[in-house]
Coordinates of N, CA, C and O in Angstrom, one line a residue:
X5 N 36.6 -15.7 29.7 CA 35.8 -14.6 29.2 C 36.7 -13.5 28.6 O 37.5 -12.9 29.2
X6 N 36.2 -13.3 26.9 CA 37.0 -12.2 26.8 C 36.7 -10.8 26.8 O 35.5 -10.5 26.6
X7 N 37.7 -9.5 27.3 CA 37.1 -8.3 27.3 C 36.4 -7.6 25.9 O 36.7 -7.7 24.7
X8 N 35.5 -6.8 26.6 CA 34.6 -6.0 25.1 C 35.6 -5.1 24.7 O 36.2 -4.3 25.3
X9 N 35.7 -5.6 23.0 CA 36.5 -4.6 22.3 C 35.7 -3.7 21.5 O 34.7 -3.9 20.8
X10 N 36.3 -3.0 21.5 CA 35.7 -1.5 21.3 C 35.9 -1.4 19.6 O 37.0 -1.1 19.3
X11 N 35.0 -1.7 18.4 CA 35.8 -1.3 17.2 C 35.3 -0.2 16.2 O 34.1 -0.1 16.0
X12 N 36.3 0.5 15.5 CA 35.5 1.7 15.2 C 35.0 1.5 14.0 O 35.8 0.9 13.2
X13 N 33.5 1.9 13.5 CA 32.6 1.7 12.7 C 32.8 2.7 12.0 O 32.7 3.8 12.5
X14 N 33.0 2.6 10.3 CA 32.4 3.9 10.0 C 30.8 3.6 9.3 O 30.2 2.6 8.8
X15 N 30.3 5.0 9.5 CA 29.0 4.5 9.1 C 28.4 5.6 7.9 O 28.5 6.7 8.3
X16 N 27.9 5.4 6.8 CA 27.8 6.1 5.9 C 26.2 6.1 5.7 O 25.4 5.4 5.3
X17 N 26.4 7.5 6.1 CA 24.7 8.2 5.6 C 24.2 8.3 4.6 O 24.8 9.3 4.2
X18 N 23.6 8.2 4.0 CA 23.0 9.2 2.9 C 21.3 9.3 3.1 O 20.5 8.4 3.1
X19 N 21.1 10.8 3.1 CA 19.5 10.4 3.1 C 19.1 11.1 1.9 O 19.4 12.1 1.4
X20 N 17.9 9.7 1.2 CA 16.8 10.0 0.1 C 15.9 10.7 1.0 O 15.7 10.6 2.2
X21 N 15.3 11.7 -0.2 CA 14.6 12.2 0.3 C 13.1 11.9 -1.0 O 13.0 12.2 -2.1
X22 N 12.3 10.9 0.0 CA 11.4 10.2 -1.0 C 10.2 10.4 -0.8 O 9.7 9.9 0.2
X23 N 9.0 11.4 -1.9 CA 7.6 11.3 -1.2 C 7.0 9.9 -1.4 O 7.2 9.1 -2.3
X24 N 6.3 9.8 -0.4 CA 5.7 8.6 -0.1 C 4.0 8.8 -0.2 O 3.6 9.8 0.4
X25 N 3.4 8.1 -0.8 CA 2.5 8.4 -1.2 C 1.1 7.5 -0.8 O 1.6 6.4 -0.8
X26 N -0.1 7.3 -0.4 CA -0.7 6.4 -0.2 C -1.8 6.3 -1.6 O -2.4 7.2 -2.2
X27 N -2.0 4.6 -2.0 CA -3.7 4.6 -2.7 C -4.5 3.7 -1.6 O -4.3 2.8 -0.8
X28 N -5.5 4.9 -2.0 CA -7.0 4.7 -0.8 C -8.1 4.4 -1.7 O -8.4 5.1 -2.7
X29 N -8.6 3.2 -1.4 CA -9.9 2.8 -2.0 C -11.2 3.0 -1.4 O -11.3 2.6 -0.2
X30 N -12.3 3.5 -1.8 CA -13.4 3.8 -1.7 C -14.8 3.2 -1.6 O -15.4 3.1 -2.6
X31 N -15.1 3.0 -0.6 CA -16.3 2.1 -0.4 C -17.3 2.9 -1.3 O -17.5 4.1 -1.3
X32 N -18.3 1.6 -2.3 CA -19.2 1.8 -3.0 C -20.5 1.2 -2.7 O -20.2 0.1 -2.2
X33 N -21.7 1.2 -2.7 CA -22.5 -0.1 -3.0 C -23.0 -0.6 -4.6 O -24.1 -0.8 -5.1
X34 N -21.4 -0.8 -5.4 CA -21.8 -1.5 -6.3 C -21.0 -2.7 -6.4 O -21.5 -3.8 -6.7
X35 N -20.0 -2.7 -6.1 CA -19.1 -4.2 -5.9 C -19.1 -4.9 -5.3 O -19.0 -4.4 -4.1
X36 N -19.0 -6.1 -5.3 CA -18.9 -7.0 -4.4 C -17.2 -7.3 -4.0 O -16.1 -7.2 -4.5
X37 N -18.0 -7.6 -2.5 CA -16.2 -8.0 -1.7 C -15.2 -8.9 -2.7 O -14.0 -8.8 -2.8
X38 N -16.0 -9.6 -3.3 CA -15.1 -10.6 -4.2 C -14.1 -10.1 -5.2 O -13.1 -10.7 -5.5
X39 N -14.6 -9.1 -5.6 CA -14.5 -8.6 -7.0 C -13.3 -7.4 -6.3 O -12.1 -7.5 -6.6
X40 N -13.9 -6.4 -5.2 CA -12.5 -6.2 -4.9 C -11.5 -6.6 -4.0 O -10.6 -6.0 -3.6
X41 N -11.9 -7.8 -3.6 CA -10.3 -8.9 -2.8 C -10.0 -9.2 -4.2 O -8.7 -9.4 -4.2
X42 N -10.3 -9.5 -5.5 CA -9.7 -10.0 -6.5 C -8.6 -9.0 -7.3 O -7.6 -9.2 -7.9
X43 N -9.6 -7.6 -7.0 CA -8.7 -7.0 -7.9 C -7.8 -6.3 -7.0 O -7.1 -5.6 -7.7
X44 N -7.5 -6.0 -5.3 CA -6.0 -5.6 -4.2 C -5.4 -7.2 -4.8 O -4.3 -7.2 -5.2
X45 N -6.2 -8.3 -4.9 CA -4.7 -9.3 -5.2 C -3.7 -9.5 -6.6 O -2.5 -9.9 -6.7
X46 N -5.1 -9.0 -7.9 CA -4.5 -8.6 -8.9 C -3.6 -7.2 -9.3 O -3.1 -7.1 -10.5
X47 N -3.4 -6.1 -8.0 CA -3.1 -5.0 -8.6 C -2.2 -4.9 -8.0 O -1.0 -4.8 -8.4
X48 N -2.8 -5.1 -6.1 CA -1.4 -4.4 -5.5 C -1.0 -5.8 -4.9 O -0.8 -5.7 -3.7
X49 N -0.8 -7.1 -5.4 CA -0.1 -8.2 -5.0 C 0.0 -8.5 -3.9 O 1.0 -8.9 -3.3
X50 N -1.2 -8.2 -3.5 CA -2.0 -8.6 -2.0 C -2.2 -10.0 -1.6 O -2.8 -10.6 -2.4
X51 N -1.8 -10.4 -0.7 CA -1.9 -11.8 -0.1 C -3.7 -12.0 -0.6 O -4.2 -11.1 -1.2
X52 N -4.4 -13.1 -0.2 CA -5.8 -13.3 0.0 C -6.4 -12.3 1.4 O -7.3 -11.6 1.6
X53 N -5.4 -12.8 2.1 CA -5.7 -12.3 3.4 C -5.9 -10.8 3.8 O -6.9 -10.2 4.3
X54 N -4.4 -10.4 3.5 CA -4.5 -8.8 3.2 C -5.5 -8.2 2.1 O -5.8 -7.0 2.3
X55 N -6.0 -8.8 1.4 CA -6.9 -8.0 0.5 C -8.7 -8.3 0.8 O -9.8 -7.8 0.4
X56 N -8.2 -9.4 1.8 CA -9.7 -9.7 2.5 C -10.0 -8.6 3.8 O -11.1 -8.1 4.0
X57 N -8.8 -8.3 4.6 CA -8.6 -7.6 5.5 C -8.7 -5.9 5.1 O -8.8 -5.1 6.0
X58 N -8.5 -5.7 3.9 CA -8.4 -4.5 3.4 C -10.3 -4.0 2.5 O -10.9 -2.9 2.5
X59 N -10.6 -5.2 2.1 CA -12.3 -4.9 1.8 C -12.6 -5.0 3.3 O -12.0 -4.1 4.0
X60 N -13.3 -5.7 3.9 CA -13.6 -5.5 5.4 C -13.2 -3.9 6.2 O -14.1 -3.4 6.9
X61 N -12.3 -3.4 6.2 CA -11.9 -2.2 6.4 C -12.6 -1.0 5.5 O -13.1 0.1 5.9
X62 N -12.6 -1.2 4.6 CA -13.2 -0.5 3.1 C -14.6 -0.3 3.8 O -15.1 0.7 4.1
X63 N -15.1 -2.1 3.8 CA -17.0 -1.7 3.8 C -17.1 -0.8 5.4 O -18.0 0.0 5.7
X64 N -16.4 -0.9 5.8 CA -16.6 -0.7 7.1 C -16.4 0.8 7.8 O -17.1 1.4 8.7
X65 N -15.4 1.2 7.1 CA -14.9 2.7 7.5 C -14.7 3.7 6.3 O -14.3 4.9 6.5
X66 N -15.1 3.1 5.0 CA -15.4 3.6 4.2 C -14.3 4.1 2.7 O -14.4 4.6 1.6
X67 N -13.3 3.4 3.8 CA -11.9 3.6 2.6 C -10.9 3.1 3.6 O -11.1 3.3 4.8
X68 N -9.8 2.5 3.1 CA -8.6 2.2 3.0 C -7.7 2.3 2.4 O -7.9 2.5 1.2
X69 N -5.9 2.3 3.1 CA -5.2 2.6 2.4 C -4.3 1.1 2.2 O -3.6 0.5 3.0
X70 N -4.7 1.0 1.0 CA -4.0 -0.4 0.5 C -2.5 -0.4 0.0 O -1.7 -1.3 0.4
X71 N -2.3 0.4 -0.8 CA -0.3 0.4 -0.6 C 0.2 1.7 -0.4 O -0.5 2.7 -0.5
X72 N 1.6 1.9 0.0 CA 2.2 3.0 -0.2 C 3.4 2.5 -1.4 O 3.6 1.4 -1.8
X73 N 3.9 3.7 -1.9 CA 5.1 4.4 -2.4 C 4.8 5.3 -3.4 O 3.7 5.9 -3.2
X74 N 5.4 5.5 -4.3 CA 5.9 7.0 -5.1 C 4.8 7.1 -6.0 O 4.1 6.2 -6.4
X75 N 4.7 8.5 -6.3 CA 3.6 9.2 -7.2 C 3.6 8.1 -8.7 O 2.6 7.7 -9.3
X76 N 4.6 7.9 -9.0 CA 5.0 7.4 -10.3 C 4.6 5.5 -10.2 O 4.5 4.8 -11.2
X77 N 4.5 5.0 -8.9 CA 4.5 3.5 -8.9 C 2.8 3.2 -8.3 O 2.4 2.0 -8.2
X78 N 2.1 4.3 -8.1 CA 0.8 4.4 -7.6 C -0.2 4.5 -8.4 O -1.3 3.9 -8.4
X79 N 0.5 5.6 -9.3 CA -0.9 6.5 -10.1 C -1.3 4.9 -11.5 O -2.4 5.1 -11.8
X80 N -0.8 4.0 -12.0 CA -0.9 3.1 -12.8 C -1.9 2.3 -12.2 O -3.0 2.1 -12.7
X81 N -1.3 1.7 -10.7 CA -2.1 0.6 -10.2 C -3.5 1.6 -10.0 O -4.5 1.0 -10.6
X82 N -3.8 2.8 -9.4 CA -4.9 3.6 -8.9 C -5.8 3.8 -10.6 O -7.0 3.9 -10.7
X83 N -5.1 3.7 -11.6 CA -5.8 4.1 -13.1 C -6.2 2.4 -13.2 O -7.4 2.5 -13.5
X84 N -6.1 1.5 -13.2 CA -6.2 0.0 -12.7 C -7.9 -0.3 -12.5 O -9.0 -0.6 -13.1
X85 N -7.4 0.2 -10.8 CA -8.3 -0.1 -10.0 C -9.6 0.7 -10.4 O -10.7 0.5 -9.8
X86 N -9.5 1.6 -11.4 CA -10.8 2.4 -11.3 C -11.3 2.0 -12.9 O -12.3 2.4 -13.4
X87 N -10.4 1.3 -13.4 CA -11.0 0.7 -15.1 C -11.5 -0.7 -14.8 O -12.0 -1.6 -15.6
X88 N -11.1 -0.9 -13.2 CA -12.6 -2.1 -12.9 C -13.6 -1.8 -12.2 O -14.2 -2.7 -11.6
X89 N -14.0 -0.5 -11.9 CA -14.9 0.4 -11.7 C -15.1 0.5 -10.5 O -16.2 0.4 -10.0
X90 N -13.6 0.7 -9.6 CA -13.5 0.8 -8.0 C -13.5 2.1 -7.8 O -13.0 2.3 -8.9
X91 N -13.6 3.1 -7.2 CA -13.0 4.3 -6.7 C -11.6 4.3 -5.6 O -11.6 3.9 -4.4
X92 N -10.8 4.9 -6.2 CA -9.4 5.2 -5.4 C -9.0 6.2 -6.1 O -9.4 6.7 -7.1
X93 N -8.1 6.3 -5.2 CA -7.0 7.3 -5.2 C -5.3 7.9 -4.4 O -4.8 7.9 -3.3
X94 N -5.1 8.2 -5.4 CA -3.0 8.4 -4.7 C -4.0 10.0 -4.0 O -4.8 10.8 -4.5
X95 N -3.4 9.7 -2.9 CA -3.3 11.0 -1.5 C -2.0 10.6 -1.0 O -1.6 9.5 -0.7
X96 N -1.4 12.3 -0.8 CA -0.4 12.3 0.1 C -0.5 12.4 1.9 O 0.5 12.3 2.6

């Protein structure tokens, strides 16, 4: 058995400081589930599953938040999702 050796680490920090952003989609009674599991898998490259799990949450509680990141990587997919006549939106 050998003894624990002790070895010195250096460890380098740096912190981003990144706002993080969510798009929340809005339960409607005009679309069907289909149409938006089709378009979380065409926008935000959502599994089947995840985009089935994310309508279900939608009809149910009335919105969901389907992706995070930056003001600038959200607001395209959220301009997307509402020129197939979904309601969402980037909230912080």
């Amino acid at each position: 058995m050998q003894p624990f050796e002790e070895n010195d680490v250096e460890v380098l920090e740096e912190v981003v400081d990144t706002d993080l952003y969510n798009l929340v989609v809005f339960n409607d009674d005009v679309n069907t589930f289909d149409h938006v599991i089709d378009t979380l898998i065409d926008v935000c490259d959502h599994t089947p599953e995840q985009a089935e799990q994310c309508t279900v949450i939608i009809h149910h509680k009335g919105k969901c938040r389907v992706k995070n990141g930056s003001w600038e990587e959200l607001v395209p997919k959220r301009n997307e999702i509402c020129r197939r006549g979904i309601s969402a939106e980037v909230l912080k």
